[in-house]
XYZ file of C-alpha atoms in Angstrom:
509
model
C 0.000 0.000 0.000
C 1.385 3.355 -1.017
C -1.573 5.158 0.598
C -2.403 5.471 4.313
C -3.968 2.441 5.966
C -5.060 1.850 9.559
C -3.695 -1.712 9.741
C -1.392 -2.482 6.828
C 2.062 -0.901 6.570
C 2.457 2.023 4.184
C 5.498 2.374 1.961
C 6.233 4.054 -1.355
C 7.797 0.896 -2.795
C 4.499 -1.033 -2.716
C 3.062 1.050 -5.591
C 5.657 0.206 -8.285
C 5.650 -3.440 -7.161
C 1.883 -3.663 -7.698
C 2.127 -1.974 -11.093
C 4.992 -4.276 -12.075
C 2.938 -7.387 -11.238
C -0.147 -6.245 -13.131
C 1.759 -5.174 -16.222
C 3.676 -8.440 -16.276
C 0.416 -10.348 -16.021
C -1.369 -8.417 -18.784
C 1.421 -8.397 -21.351
C 0.976 -11.132 -23.906
C -2.606 -11.852 -22.797
C -4.518 -12.447 -26.030
C -7.852 -13.552 -24.570
C -10.078 -10.561 -23.955
C -12.192 -12.358 -21.339
C -9.114 -13.276 -19.276
C -7.851 -9.714 -19.584
C -11.137 -8.424 -18.160
C -10.988 -10.987 -15.369
C -7.449 -9.938 -14.406
C -8.409 -6.260 -14.424
C -11.414 -6.999 -12.220
C -9.325 -9.028 -9.773
C -6.849 -6.144 -9.635
C -9.655 -3.634 -8.985
C -11.197 -5.937 -6.387
C -7.859 -6.216 -4.597
C -7.461 -2.433 -4.545
C -11.018 -2.180 -3.192
C -10.439 -4.735 -0.423
C -7.177 -3.135 0.671
C -7.792 0.581 0.205
C -11.500 1.210 -0.327
C -13.029 -1.273 2.108
C -14.995 1.618 3.650
C -17.372 1.869 0.662
C -20.047 -0.465 2.166
C -20.102 1.673 5.339
C -20.628 4.774 3.208
C -23.390 3.092 1.189
C -25.138 2.337 4.476
C -24.588 5.720 6.185
C -24.950 8.031 3.206
C -26.943 6.011 0.691
C -29.277 4.281 3.140
C -28.549 0.844 1.619
C -29.208 -1.737 4.304
C -26.897 -4.535 5.432
C -26.002 -6.943 3.770
C -26.901 -5.372 0.421
C -24.322 -2.631 0.902
C -21.600 -5.292 1.122
C -22.872 -6.998 -2.036
C -22.632 -3.685 -3.897
C -19.062 -3.064 -2.790
C -17.480 -5.439 -5.344
C -19.657 -3.811 -8.026
C -18.458 -0.316 -7.127
C -14.842 -1.476 -7.245
C -14.995 -1.463 -11.059
C -15.127 2.315 -11.059
C -12.635 2.962 -8.263
C -9.658 3.288 -10.617
C -11.380 3.447 -14.030
C -8.229 4.680 -15.768
C -6.649 1.233 -15.486
C -9.431 -0.885 -17.053
C -10.142 1.893 -19.552
C -6.553 2.112 -20.754
C -5.765 -1.595 -20.928
C -9.026 -2.500 -22.657
C -8.385 0.101 -25.372
C -4.724 -0.919 -25.552
C -5.691 -4.589 -25.961
C -8.048 -3.811 -28.820
C -5.477 -1.642 -30.606
C -2.585 -4.074 -30.160
C -4.680 -7.003 -31.347
C -5.957 -5.133 -34.376
C -2.670 -3.805 -35.737
C -0.489 -6.596 -34.298
C 2.263 -4.546 -32.637
C 4.432 -5.283 -29.628
C 3.678 -3.420 -26.406
C 5.854 -0.421 -25.692
C 6.662 0.404 -22.044
C 7.243 4.057 -22.959
C 3.967 4.464 -24.849
C 2.099 2.542 -22.146
C 3.551 4.777 -19.416
C 2.555 7.904 -21.325
C -0.882 6.516 -22.179
C -1.719 5.444 -18.642
C -0.524 8.766 -17.219
C -2.776 10.597 -19.686
C -5.689 8.386 -18.651
C -4.992 9.315 -15.031
C -4.992 12.981 -15.952
C -8.110 13.089 -18.121
C -10.215 9.947 -17.587
C -13.240 10.804 -15.382
C -12.764 9.678 -11.787
C -15.084 10.216 -8.859
C -12.206 10.162 -6.364
C -9.006 11.075 -8.253
C -6.154 8.901 -7.009
C -2.949 8.759 -9.013
C 0.011 6.451 -8.670
C 2.269 9.477 -8.231
C 0.492 10.424 -5.005
C 2.446 7.698 -3.221
C 5.636 9.770 -3.604
C 4.382 11.950 -0.743
C 5.882 9.263 1.511
C 9.301 10.567 0.399
C 8.607 14.231 1.299
C 10.379 16.612 1.444
C 12.397 14.801 -1.236
C 9.866 15.418 -3.996
C 11.350 18.674 -5.201
C 9.834 18.446 -8.698
C 6.256 18.635 -7.392
C 5.930 22.459 -7.720
C 7.272 22.176 -11.274
C 5.335 19.319 -12.842
C 2.675 18.216 -10.361
C 1.712 14.735 -9.264
C 1.243 13.335 -12.794
C 4.968 13.570 -13.471
C 5.622 11.183 -10.587
C 2.973 8.810 -11.924
C 4.738 8.757 -15.282
C 8.152 8.080 -13.750
C 6.756 5.217 -11.663
C 4.920 3.669 -14.615
C 7.977 3.981 -16.845
C 10.287 2.297 -14.368
C 7.802 -0.476 -13.504
C 6.959 -1.233 -17.119
C 10.568 -1.344 -18.277
C 11.577 -3.487 -15.344
C 8.786 -5.970 -16.065
C 10.190 -6.385 -19.590
C 13.832 -6.387 -18.607
C 14.586 -9.797 -20.125
C 13.178 -8.904 -23.550
C 14.862 -5.507 -23.503
C 18.203 -7.084 -22.591
C 17.977 -9.402 -25.562
C 16.865 -6.594 -27.870
C 19.298 -3.823 -26.946
C 21.206 -3.478 -23.679
C 21.525 0.292 -24.159
C 17.761 0.650 -23.707
C 18.183 -0.220 -20.037
C 20.445 2.788 -19.692
C 18.095 5.062 -21.614
C 15.017 3.915 -19.684
C 16.681 4.365 -16.295
C 17.763 7.943 -17.028
C 14.382 9.645 -16.369
C 13.985 7.917 -12.993
C 17.610 8.496 -12.029
C 17.587 12.178 -12.984
C 14.248 12.708 -11.261
C 15.432 11.113 -8.018
C 18.656 13.126 -8.090
C 16.757 16.373 -8.659
C 14.231 15.583 -5.921
C 16.969 14.835 -3.382
C 19.297 17.675 -4.368
C 16.478 20.229 -4.304
C 14.088 19.121 -1.527
C 10.912 21.033 -0.789
C 11.307 23.960 1.588
C 8.902 26.316 3.324
C 10.193 29.632 4.651
C 7.438 31.825 6.119
C 7.665 35.440 7.231
C 4.277 36.083 8.855
C 1.782 34.296 11.073
C -1.979 34.063 11.425
C -3.483 32.720 14.634
C -6.296 30.341 13.754
C -8.616 28.081 15.729
C -9.923 24.945 14.036
C -13.119 23.614 15.651
C -13.711 19.877 15.266
C -17.071 19.308 16.959
C -17.344 15.619 15.936
C -21.051 15.704 15.128
C -22.386 12.206 14.383
C -24.477 11.531 11.292
C -27.740 10.941 13.155
C -27.474 14.213 15.086
C -26.299 16.063 11.971
C -29.182 14.841 9.805
C -31.778 15.294 12.563
C -30.637 18.867 13.199
C -31.067 19.596 9.478
C -34.642 18.354 9.731
C -35.315 20.764 12.587
C -34.907 18.439 15.555
C -34.617 20.819 18.498
C -32.514 18.532 20.703
C -30.074 17.723 17.916
C -29.869 21.333 16.793
C -29.131 22.419 20.346
C -26.314 19.837 20.595
C -24.751 21.028 17.356
C -24.884 24.740 18.156
C -23.711 24.272 21.750
C -20.764 22.173 20.597
C -19.529 24.744 18.092
C -20.254 27.688 20.383
C -18.464 26.248 23.415
C -15.397 25.115 21.461
C -15.163 28.452 19.663
C -15.346 30.410 22.935
C -12.755 28.413 24.889
C -9.837 30.542 26.165
C -6.749 30.584 23.981
C -3.067 31.264 24.557
C -3.068 32.938 21.152
C -4.668 36.186 20.116
C -7.050 34.543 17.660
C -7.475 36.058 14.203
C -9.660 33.438 12.525
C -12.004 30.705 13.800
C -12.902 27.956 11.331
C -15.804 25.477 11.304
C -16.034 22.514 8.870
C -18.286 21.801 5.894
C -22.051 22.227 6.524
C -21.373 22.823 10.219
C -24.281 25.240 10.703
C -27.477 23.173 10.337
C -29.943 25.970 9.528
C -30.227 27.187 5.956
C -28.983 30.759 5.547
C -29.506 33.242 2.748
C -26.544 35.358 1.757
C -28.627 38.127 0.147
C -30.547 38.831 3.336
C -27.442 38.699 5.526
C -25.595 41.130 3.259
C -28.470 43.582 3.445
C -29.109 43.403 7.181
C -27.276 42.055 10.221
C -30.678 41.130 11.683
C -30.699 38.031 9.465
C -27.367 36.852 10.862
C -27.900 34.198 13.588
C -27.136 35.430 17.143
C -24.461 32.761 17.681
C -22.263 34.420 15.047
C -22.662 37.840 16.683
C -21.665 36.387 20.044
C -18.561 34.598 18.810
C -17.253 37.427 16.647
C -17.891 40.166 19.209
C -16.452 38.276 22.204
C -13.389 36.722 20.542
C -12.624 39.649 18.217
C -11.776 37.045 15.560
C -13.143 36.483 12.070
C -15.445 33.462 11.748
C -15.299 31.214 8.677
C -17.943 28.484 8.527
C -19.424 25.850 6.256
C -23.191 25.886 5.886
C -26.205 25.848 3.592
C -27.176 28.851 1.468
C -30.774 28.962 0.248
C -31.346 29.747 -3.414
C -33.662 32.797 -3.649
C -37.156 32.403 -5.113
C -37.192 28.639 -4.616
C -40.584 27.340 -3.456
C -40.554 25.668 0.008
C -41.631 22.319 -1.464
C -39.091 22.432 -4.308
C -36.031 20.661 -2.889
C -34.173 20.216 -6.165
C -31.132 22.525 -6.244
C -32.754 24.732 -3.643
C -29.524 25.200 -1.665
C -25.816 25.702 -2.190
C -23.151 23.916 -0.204
C -21.463 27.101 0.943
C -18.879 28.861 3.071
C -19.344 32.222 4.811
C -16.849 34.707 6.266
C -18.170 36.853 9.126
C -16.294 39.806 10.581
C -16.760 42.129 13.517
C -18.236 45.592 13.163
C -19.498 47.655 16.097
C -19.728 44.638 18.446
C -21.754 42.578 15.983
C -21.086 40.362 13.005
C -21.495 41.164 9.353
C -21.163 38.896 6.319
C -18.259 39.980 4.177
C -18.101 37.228 1.533
C -19.239 33.722 0.639
C -18.466 30.859 -1.744
C -20.699 28.200 -3.308
C -19.288 24.758 -4.021
C -18.681 24.193 -7.744
C -17.424 20.596 -8.010
C -20.330 18.496 -6.720
C -19.996 14.808 -5.843
C -21.843 12.627 -8.407
C -24.554 10.509 -6.741
C -23.891 12.327 -3.465
C -24.693 15.981 -4.195
C -25.968 15.772 -7.762
C -26.503 13.387 -10.670
C -24.327 13.169 -13.806
C -27.243 13.299 -16.269
C -27.295 17.001 -17.114
C -30.737 18.342 -17.938
C -32.300 15.012 -16.949
C -31.135 15.336 -13.335
C -34.385 16.828 -12.039
C -36.532 14.188 -13.710
C -34.346 11.255 -12.634
C -34.018 12.787 -9.169
C -37.691 12.137 -8.472
C -36.830 8.439 -8.186
C -33.480 8.750 -6.344
C -34.079 10.287 -2.944
C -30.849 9.846 -0.933
C -29.030 12.727 -2.622
C -28.668 16.340 -1.492
C -29.185 17.861 -4.997
C -27.214 21.023 -4.336
C -27.167 23.888 -6.790
C -23.794 24.352 -8.456
C -21.756 27.455 -7.661
C -20.480 29.665 -10.467
C -17.940 32.089 -9.028
C -14.577 31.860 -7.292
C -14.154 33.870 -4.088
C -10.962 35.271 -2.624
C -11.465 35.743 1.119
C -9.541 38.233 3.260
C -9.005 38.139 7.018
C -8.966 41.223 9.248
C -5.160 41.136 9.140
C -5.104 41.136 5.337
C -4.359 37.443 4.754
C -5.955 36.143 1.556
C -7.300 32.608 1.182
C -9.433 30.435 -1.060
C -12.000 27.833 -0.015
C -12.225 24.307 -1.399
C -15.179 22.323 -0.073
C -14.789 18.585 0.489
C -13.327 16.740 -2.482
C -12.800 19.888 -4.581
C -9.304 19.836 -3.089
C -8.559 16.590 -4.957
C -8.764 18.222 -8.409
C -5.473 19.936 -9.239
C -6.838 21.674 -12.351
C -9.790 23.032 -10.382
C -7.535 24.439 -7.641
C -5.198 25.873 -10.277
C -8.097 27.597 -12.015
C -9.353 28.922 -8.672
C -5.948 30.339 -7.685
C -5.441 31.887 -11.120
C -8.902 33.505 -11.147
C -7.542 36.661 -9.493
C -4.372 38.730 -9.784
C -3.956 38.682 -6.011
C -2.449 35.464 -4.722
C -3.972 33.586 -1.799
C -1.679 33.043 1.175
C -3.291 29.692 1.951
C -6.122 27.334 0.993
C -8.883 26.303 3.389
C -10.409 22.883 2.775
C -13.670 22.376 4.678
C -14.916 18.805 4.686
C -17.117 16.266 6.463
C -15.775 12.714 6.343
C -18.183 11.333 8.939
C -19.812 9.215 6.217
C -16.738 6.977 6.109
C -16.479 6.027 9.775
C -13.253 5.236 11.602
C -11.585 3.921 8.459
C -8.606 4.771 6.287
C -10.641 7.220 4.188
C -10.102 10.362 6.348
C -6.357 9.730 6.309
C -6.397 9.029 2.562
C -8.352 12.246 1.960
C -5.753 14.189 3.943
C -2.913 12.409 2.115
C -4.266 13.313 -1.329
C -5.067 16.887 -0.254
C -1.467 17.440 0.780
C -0.431 17.402 -2.878
C -2.166 20.742 -3.456
C 0.176 22.303 -0.880
C 3.176 20.813 -2.694
C 2.035 21.771 -6.195
C 0.953 25.329 -5.395
C 3.463 26.228 -2.694
C 1.066 27.340 0.031
C -0.414 25.752 3.169
C -3.676 23.830 3.068
C -5.802 24.243 6.200
C -7.968 21.108 6.460
C -10.958 21.694 8.721
C -13.057 18.551 9.227
C -16.098 17.544 11.248
C -14.843 14.214 12.580
C -11.135 14.297 11.628
C -8.460 14.488 10.379
C -7.992 18.242 11.079
C -4.552 19.813 10.522
C -2.469 22.252 8.492
C -0.550 20.747 5.556
C 2.595 22.600 4.534
C 4.313 22.870 1.117
C 7.452 21.070 2.323
C 5.478 17.901 3.064
C 5.196 18.569 6.802
C 2.085 19.167 8.841
C 0.997 20.743 12.107
C -0.450 19.038 15.132
C -3.676 17.290 14.214
C -7.015 16.165 15.628
C -7.664 12.507 14.890
C -10.870 10.717 13.952
C -13.799 11.120 16.375
C -12.045 13.713 18.552
C -14.164 16.606 19.828
C -11.737 19.432 20.419
C -10.229 22.580 18.964
C -6.782 23.178 17.538
C -5.080 26.551 17.942
C -2.329 26.994 15.355
C 0.117 29.727 14.423
C -0.325 29.384 10.669
C 2.964 30.149 8.911
C 2.456 32.088 5.677
C 4.352 34.376 3.320
C 3.620 38.070 2.862
C 4.245 37.870 -0.873
C 2.993 34.722 -2.574
C 4.415 33.807 -5.959
C 2.943 31.343 -8.404
C 4.714 28.029 -8.699
C 5.763 26.858 -12.144
C 2.971 24.279 -12.043
C 0.406 26.952 -11.173
C 1.558 28.999 -14.161
C 1.854 26.197 -16.698
C -0.247 23.311 -15.415
C 0.299 20.021 -17.251
C 1.504 21.656 -20.483
C 5.237 21.045 -19.832
C 4.511 17.386 -19.102
C 2.557 17.060 -22.344
C 5.504 18.609 -24.206
C 7.823 16.071 -22.586
C 5.503 13.277 -23.715
C 5.483 14.604 -27.252
C 9.263 14.844 -27.310
C 9.693 11.278 -26.014
C 7.267 9.895 -28.593
C 9.117 11.683 -31.413
C 12.453 10.347 -30.158
C 11.045 6.826 -29.971
C 9.723 6.749 -33.516
C 12.618 8.603 -35.141
C 15.597 7.016 -33.427
C 14.311 3.509 -32.784
C 11.798 2.872 -35.545
C 14.153 0.719 -37.634
C 15.615 -1.259 -34.760
C 12.389 -3.030 -33.763
C 13.264 -2.947 -30.089
C 10.980 -2.790 -27.120
C 10.784 0.873 -26.190
């Protein structure tokens, strides 16, 4: 396992070993049915080891009763890493049709491209496992995680064909090892560093609200609502050794639907709890909540709310709403359906979905001390191109990224740690801290050098006061400026070299 696991050991080396075994097994397989079987067994193994929490989520979030949720788990495993079956099925059909030998280089490029562009509900790339080597992943701010996927694929694929390559041309072993060797040298000679020159005192409130209480409070249950509000209020108001600048609550923490238009026009529409916290702590308050879509009828629940964040500040001993953000990347089959204009019609028959409205605009938030930050809600943080677009949407550069999430639907499993692990790559790629504020854990600050702050684990009810280290002047990383374009250029160059230099030698490259 190259990704975090509660029981099994985690090590970077497990990822290339797994890829090596699969590639070795698939090469030379001429029977399509056996190929499909091997790909399914591979996906099932990944599911059992890394995504075993899916049945729990189907029960908690989807309302699918036991044991049917466990029967559906092996079905869902097909789509866990769709880039693998998708690539090798297409590759099999092409190779069989034009009768060519497999090329480790072309396969490494092709599979990396599938990782980058093939639709995935939870984007996990092979290159993510390199985080285990941090801070010795110095190329991350230059080329992003996909570069590390490519290097791992290339090495694993060549190594699996080492006998054939040796017979064909011994020099190919030298050529194929150069990218990995140069990459490792560069990563170790130029490790990630983080030098800050200013601080922001933040409080991260992890109230650990269980799903039953959370859902019941949304339905108006007075006892549950009281528990939720008391938990956040008491933790926010606890004395601090720091002079707090910003208090943060997680995704959908406030159970009552708000309406940003009314709150902007009058402070009377702002709930009293926000006035109390802001006026007594003298800190800004950044929360996750629900924002009602104006002019929606009370009985029309389809896209009647946004999954939103709100920034409240102090003015004359009361709170005012300065800015807000509506979630743009919605979770398919969790917050929306992937059927476009048919969503509303199909949604009449699928009830266990939130059906949020989709946000349209990026928001750059600013604290009272002038620190700028962006907000990524839940799994938006997993999409590098989305975060890049968000950060590039304004000339002013955010000092940090806040990721509000609620992983309570996954229980005390590996998922919260995996979510944190994948999120950390945004800090590496974009050179700024990621503040991960969760409902039930894991809550922490992830830094661009691969390090992290103290953290609150799963099912802890507590607060975390942190001196957030930031830079006064934030500069764009090379990856933020260029995205995946340099990597695509590298791919193009390697393909040209392959077909020009080696086309007459008929060797396995």
